[in-house]
PDB file of N, CA and C in Angstrom:
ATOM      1  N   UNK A1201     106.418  92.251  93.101  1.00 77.00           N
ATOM      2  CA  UNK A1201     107.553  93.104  93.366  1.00 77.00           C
ATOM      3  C   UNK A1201     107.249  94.026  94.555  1.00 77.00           C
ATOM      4  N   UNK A1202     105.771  94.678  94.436  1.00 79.00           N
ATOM      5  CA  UNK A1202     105.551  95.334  95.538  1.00 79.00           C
ATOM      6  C   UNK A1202     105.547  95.066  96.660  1.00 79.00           C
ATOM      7  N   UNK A1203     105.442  93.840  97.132  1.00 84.00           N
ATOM      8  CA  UNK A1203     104.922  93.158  98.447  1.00 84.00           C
ATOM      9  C   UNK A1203     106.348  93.020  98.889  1.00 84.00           C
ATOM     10  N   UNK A1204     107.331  92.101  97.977  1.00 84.00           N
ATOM     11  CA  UNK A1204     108.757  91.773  98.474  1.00 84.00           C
ATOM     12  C   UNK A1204     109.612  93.312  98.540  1.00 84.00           C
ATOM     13  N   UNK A1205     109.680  94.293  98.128  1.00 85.00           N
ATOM     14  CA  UNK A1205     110.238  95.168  98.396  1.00 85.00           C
ATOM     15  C   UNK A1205     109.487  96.228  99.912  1.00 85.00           C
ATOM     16  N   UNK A1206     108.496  96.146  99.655  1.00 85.00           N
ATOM     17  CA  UNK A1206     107.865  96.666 100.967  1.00 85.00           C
ATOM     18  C   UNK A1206     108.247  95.628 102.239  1.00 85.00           C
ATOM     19  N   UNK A1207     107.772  94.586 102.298  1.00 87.00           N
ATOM     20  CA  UNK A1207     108.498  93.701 103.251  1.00 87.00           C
ATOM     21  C   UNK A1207     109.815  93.876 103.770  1.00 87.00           C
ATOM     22  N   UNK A1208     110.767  94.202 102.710  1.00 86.00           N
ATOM     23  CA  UNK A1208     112.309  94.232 103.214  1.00 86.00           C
ATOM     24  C   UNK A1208     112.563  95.318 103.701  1.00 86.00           C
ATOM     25  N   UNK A1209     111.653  96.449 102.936  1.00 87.00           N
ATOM     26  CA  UNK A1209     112.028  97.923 103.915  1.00 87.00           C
ATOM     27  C   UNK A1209     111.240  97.724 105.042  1.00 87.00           C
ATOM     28  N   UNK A1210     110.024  97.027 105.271  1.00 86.00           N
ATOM     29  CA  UNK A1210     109.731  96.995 106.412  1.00 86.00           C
ATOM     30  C   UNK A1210     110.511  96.450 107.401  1.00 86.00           C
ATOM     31  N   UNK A1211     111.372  95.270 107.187  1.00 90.00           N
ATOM     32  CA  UNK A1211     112.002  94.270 108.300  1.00 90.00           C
ATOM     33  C   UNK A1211     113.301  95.074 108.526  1.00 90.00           C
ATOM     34  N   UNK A1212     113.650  95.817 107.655  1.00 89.00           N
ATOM     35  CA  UNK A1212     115.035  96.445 107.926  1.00 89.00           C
ATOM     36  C   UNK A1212     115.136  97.550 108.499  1.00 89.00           C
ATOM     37  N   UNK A1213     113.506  98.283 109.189  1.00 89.00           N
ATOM     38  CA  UNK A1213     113.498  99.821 108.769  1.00 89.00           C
ATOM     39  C   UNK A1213     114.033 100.263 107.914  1.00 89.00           C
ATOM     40  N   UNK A1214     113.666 100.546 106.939  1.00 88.00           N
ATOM     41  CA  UNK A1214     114.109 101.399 106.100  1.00 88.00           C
ATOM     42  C   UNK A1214     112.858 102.638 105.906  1.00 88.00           C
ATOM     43  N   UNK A1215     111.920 102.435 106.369  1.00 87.00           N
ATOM     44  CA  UNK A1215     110.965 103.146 105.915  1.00 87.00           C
ATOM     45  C   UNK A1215     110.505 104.442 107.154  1.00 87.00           C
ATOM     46  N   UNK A1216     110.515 105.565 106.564  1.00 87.00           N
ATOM     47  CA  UNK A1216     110.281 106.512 107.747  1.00 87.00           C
ATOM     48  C   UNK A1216     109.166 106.786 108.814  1.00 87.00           C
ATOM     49  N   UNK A1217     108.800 106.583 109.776  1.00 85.00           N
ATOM     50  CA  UNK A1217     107.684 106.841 110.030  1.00 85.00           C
ATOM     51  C   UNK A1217     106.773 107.504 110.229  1.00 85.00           C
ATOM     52  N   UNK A1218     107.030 108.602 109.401  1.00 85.00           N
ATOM     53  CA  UNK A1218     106.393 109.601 108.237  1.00 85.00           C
ATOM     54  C   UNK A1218     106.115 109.365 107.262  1.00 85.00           C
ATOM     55  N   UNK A1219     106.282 107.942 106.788  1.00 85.00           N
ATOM     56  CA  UNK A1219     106.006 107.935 105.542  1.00 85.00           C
ATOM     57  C   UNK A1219     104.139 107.345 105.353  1.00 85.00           C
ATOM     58  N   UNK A1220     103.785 108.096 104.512  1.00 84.00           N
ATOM     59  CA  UNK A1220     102.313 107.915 104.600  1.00 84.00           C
ATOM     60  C   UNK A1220     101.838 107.747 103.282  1.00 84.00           C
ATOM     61  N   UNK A1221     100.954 107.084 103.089  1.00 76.00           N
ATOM     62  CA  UNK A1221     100.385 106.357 101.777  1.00 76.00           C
ATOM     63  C   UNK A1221     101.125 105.450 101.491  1.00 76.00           C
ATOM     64  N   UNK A1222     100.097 104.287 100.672  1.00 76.00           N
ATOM     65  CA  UNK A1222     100.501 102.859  99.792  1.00 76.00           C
ATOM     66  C   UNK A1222     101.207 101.819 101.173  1.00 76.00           C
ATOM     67  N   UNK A1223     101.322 102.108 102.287  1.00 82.00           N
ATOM     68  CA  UNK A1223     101.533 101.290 103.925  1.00 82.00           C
ATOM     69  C   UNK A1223     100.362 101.298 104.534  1.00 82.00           C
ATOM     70  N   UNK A1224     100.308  99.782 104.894  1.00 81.00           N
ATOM     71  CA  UNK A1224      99.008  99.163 105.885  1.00 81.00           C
ATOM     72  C   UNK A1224      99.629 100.083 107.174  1.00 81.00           C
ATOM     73  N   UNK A1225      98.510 100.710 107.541  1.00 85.00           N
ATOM     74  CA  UNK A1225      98.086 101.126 108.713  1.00 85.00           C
ATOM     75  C   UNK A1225      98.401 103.022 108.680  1.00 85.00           C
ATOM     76  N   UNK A1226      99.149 103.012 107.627  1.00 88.00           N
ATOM     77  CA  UNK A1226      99.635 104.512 107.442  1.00 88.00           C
ATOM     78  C   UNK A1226      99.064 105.411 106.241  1.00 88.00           C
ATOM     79  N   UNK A1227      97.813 105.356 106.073  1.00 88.00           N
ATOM     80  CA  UNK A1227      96.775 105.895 105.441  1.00 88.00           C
ATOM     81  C   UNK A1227      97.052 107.634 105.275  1.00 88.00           C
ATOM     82  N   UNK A1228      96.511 108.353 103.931  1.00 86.00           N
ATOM     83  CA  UNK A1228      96.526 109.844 104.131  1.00 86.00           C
ATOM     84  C   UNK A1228      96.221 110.108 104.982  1.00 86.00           C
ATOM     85  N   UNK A1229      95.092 109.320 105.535  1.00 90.00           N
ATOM     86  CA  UNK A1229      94.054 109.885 106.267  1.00 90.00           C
ATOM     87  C   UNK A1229      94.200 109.631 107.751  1.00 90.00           C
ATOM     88  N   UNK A1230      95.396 109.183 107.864  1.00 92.00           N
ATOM     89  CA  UNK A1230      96.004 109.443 109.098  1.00 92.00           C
ATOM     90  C   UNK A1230      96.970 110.043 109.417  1.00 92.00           C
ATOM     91  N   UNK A1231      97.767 110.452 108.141  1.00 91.00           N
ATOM     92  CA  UNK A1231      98.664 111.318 108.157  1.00 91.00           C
ATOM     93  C   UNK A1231      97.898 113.117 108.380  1.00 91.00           C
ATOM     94  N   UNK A1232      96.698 113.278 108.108  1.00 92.00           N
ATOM     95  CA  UNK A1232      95.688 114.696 108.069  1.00 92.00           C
ATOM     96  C   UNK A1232      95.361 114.664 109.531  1.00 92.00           C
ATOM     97  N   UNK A1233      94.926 113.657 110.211  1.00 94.00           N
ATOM     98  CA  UNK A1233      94.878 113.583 111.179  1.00 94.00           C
ATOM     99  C   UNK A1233      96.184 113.707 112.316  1.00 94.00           C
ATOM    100  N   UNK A1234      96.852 113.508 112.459  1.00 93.00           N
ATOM    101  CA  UNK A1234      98.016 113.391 113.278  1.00 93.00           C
ATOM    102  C   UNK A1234      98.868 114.884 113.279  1.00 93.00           C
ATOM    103  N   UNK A1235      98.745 115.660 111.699  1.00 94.00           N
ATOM    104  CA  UNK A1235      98.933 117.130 111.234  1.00 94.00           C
ATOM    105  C   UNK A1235      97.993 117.508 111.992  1.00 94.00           C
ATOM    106  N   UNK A1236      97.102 117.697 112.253  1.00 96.00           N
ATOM    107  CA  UNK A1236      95.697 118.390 112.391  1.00 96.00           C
ATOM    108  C   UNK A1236      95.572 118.074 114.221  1.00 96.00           C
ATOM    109  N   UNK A1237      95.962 117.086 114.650  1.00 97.00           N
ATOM    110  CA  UNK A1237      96.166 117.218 116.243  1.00 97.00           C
ATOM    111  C   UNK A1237      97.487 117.934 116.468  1.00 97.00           C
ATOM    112  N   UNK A1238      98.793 117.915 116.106  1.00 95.00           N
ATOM    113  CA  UNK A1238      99.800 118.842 116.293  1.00 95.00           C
ATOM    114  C   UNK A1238      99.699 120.295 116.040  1.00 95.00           C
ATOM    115  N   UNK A1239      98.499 120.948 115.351  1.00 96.00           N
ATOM    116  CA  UNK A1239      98.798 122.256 114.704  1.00 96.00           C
ATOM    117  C   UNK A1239      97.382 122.665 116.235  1.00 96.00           C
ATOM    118  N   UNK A1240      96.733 122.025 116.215  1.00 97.00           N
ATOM    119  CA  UNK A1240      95.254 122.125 117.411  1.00 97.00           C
ATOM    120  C   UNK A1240      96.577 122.159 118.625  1.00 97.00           C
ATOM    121  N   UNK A1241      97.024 121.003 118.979  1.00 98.00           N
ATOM    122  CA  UNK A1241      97.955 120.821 120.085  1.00 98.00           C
ATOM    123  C   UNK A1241      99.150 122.157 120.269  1.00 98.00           C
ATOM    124  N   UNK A1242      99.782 123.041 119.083  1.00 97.00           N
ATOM    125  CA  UNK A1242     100.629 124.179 119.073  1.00 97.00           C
ATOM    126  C   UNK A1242      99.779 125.319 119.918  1.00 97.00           C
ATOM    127  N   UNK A1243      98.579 125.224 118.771  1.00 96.00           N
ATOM    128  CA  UNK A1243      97.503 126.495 119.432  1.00 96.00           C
ATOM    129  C   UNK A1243      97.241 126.557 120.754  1.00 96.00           C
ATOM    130  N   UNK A1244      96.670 125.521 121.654  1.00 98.00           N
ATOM    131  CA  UNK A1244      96.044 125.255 122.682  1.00 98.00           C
ATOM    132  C   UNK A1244      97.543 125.846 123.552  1.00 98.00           C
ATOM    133  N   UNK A1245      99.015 125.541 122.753  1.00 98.00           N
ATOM    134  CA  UNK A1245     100.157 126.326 123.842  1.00 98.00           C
ATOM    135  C   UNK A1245     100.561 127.407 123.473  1.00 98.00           C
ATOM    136  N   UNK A1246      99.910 128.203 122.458  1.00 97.00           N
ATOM    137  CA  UNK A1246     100.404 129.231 122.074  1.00 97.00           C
ATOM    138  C   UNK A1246     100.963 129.546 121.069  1.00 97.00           C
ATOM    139  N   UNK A1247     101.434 128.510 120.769  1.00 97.00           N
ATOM    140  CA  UNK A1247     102.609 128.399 119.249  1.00 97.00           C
ATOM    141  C   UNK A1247     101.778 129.035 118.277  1.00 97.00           C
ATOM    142  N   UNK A1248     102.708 129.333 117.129  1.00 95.00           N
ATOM    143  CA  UNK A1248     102.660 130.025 115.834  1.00 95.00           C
ATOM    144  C   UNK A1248     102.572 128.325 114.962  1.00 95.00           C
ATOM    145  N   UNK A1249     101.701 128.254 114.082  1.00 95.00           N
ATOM    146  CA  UNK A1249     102.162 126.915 112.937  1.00 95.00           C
ATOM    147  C   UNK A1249     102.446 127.704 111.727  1.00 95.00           C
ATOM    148  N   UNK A1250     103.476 127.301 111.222  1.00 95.00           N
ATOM    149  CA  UNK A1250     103.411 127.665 109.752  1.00 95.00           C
ATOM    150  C   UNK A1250     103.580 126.381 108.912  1.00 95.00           C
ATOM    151  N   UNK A1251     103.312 126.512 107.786  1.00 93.00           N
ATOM    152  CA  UNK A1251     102.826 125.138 106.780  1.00 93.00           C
ATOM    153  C   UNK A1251     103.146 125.805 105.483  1.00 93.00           C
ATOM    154  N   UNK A1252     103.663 124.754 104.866  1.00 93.00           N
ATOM    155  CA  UNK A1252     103.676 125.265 103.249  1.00 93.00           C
ATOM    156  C   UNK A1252     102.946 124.108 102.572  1.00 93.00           C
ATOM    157  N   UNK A1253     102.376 124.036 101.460  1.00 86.00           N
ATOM    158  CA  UNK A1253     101.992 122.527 100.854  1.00 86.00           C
ATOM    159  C   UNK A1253     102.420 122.727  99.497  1.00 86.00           C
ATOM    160  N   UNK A1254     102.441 121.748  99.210  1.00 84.00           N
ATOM    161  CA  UNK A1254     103.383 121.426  97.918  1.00 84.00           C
ATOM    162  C   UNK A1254     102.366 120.435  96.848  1.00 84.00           C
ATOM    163  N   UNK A1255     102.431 120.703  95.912  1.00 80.00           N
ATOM    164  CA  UNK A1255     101.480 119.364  94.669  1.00 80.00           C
ATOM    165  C   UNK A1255     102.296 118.832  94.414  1.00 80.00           C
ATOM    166  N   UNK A1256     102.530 117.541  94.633  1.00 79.00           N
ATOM    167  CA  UNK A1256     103.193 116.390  94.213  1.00 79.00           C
ATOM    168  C   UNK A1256     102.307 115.364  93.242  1.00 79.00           C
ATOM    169  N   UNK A1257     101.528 116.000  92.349  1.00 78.00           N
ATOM    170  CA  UNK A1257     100.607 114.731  91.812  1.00 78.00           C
ATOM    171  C   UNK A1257     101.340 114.334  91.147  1.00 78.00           C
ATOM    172  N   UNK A1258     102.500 114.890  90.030  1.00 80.00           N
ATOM    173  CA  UNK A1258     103.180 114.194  89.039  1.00 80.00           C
ATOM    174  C   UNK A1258     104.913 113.889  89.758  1.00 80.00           C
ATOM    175  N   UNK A1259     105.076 114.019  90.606  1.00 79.00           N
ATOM    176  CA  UNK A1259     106.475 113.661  91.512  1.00 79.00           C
ATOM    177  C   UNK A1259     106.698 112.867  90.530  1.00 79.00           C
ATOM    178  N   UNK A1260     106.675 111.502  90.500  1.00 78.00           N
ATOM    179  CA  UNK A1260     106.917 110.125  90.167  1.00 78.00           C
ATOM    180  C   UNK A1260     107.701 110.769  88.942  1.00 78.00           C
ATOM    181  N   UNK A1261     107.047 111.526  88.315  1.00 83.00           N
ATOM    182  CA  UNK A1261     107.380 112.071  86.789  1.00 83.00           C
ATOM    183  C   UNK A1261     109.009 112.373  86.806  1.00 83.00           C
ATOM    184  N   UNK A1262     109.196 113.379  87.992  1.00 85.00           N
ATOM    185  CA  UNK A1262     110.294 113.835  88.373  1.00 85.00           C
ATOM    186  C   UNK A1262     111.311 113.552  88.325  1.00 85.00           C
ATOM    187  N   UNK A1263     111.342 112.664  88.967  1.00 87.00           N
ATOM    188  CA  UNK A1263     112.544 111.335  89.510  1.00 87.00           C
ATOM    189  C   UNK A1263     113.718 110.992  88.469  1.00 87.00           C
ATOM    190  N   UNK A1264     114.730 110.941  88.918  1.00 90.00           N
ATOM    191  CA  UNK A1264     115.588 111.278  87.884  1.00 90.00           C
ATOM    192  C   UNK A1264     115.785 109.138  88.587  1.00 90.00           C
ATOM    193  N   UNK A1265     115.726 108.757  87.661  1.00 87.00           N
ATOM    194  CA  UNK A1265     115.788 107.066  87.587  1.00 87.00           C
ATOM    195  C   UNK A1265     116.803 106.255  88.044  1.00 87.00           C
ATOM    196  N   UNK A1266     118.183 107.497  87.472  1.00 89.00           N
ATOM    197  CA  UNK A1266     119.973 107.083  87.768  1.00 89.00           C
ATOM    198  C   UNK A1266     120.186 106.579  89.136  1.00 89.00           C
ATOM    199  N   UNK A1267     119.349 108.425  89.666  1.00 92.00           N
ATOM    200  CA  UNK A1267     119.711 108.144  91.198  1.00 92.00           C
ATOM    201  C   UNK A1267     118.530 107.225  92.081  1.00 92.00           C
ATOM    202  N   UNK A1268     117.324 107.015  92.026  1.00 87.00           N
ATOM    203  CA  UNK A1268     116.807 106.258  92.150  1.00 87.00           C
ATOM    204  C   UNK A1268     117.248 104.909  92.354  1.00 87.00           C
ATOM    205  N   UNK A1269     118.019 103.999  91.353  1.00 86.00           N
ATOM    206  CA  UNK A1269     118.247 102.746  91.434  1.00 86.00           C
ATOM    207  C   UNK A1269     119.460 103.136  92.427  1.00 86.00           C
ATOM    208  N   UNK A1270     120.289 104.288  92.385  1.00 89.00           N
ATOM    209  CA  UNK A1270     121.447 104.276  93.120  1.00 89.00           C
ATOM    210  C   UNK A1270     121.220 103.973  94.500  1.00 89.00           C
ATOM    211  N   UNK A1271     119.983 104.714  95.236  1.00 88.00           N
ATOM    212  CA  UNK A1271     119.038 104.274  96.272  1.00 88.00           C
ATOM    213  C   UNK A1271     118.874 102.880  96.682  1.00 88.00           C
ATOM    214  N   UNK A1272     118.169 102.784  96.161  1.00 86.00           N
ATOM    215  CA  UNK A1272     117.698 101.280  95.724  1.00 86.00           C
ATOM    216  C   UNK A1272     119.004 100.293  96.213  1.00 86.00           C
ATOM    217  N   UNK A1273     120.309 100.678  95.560  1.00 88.00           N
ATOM    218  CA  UNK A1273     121.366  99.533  95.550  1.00 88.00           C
ATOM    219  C   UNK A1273     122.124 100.003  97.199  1.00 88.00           C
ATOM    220  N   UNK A1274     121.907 100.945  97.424  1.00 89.00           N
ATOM    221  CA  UNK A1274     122.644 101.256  98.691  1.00 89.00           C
ATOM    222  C   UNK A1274     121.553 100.516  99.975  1.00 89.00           C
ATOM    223  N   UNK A1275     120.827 100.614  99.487  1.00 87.00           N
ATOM    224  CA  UNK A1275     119.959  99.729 100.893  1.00 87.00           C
ATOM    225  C   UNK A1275     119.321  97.931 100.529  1.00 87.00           C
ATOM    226  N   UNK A1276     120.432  97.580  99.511  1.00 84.00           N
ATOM    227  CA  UNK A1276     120.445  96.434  99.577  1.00 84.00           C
ATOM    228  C   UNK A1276     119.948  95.717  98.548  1.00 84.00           C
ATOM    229  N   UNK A1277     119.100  96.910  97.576  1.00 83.00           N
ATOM    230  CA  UNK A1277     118.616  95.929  96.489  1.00 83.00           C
ATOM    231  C   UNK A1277     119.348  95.857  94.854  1.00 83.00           C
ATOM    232  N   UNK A1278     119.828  95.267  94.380  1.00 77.00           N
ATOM    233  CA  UNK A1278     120.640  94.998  93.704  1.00 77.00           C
ATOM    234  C   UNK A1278     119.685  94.603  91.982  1.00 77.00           C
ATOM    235  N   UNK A1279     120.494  94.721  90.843  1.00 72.00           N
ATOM    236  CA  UNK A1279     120.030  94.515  89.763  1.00 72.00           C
ATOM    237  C   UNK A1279     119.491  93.574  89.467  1.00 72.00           C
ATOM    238  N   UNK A1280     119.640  92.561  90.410  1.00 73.00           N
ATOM    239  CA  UNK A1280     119.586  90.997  90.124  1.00 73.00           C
ATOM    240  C   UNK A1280     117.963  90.894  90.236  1.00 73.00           C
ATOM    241  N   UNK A1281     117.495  91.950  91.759  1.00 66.00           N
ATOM    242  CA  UNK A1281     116.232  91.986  92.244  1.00 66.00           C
ATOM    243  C   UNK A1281     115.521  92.782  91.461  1.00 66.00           C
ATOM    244  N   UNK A1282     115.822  93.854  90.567  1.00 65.00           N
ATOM    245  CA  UNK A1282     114.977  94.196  89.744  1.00 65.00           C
ATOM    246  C   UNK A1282     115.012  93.761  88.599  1.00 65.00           C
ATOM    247  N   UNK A1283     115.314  92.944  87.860  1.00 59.00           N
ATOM    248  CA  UNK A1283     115.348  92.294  86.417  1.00 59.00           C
ATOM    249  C   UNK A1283     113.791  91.401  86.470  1.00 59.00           C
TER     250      UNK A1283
END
């Protein structure tokens, strides 16, 4: 399921390119990095950074499911594909 749904958001864009973790080539650990040259890159012109961080360990928990699949069906994937 994982592979065919990642595939289709991949071929369709659907996927942000911000989006970081569980994507080949888009590692945390390039997402810390790429933060971490923009906030170096502000300083070096002067800029102010401000940052908030957030714990998302239990997100998933969150997710209200309704709207989720509603997601899901607006960009193409249908009940048929999740059964």
């Amino acid at each position: 399921m994982h592979s065919q749904l990642y595939e289709y958001l991949s071929l369709n864009n659907l996927l942000a390119v911000n989006q970081f973790g569980f994507r080949r080539g888009r590692s945390t650990s390039l997402a810390l990095t790429q933060f971490t040259d923009e906030v170096l890159s502000n300083m070096d012109n002067g800029l102010v950074n401000g940052v908030v961080f957030i714990d998302l360990k239990k997100a998933f928990d969150t997710v209200d499911h309704g709207i989720m699949l509603g997601k899901l069906k607006n960009i193409g994937v249908t009940s048929t594909h999740l059964a």
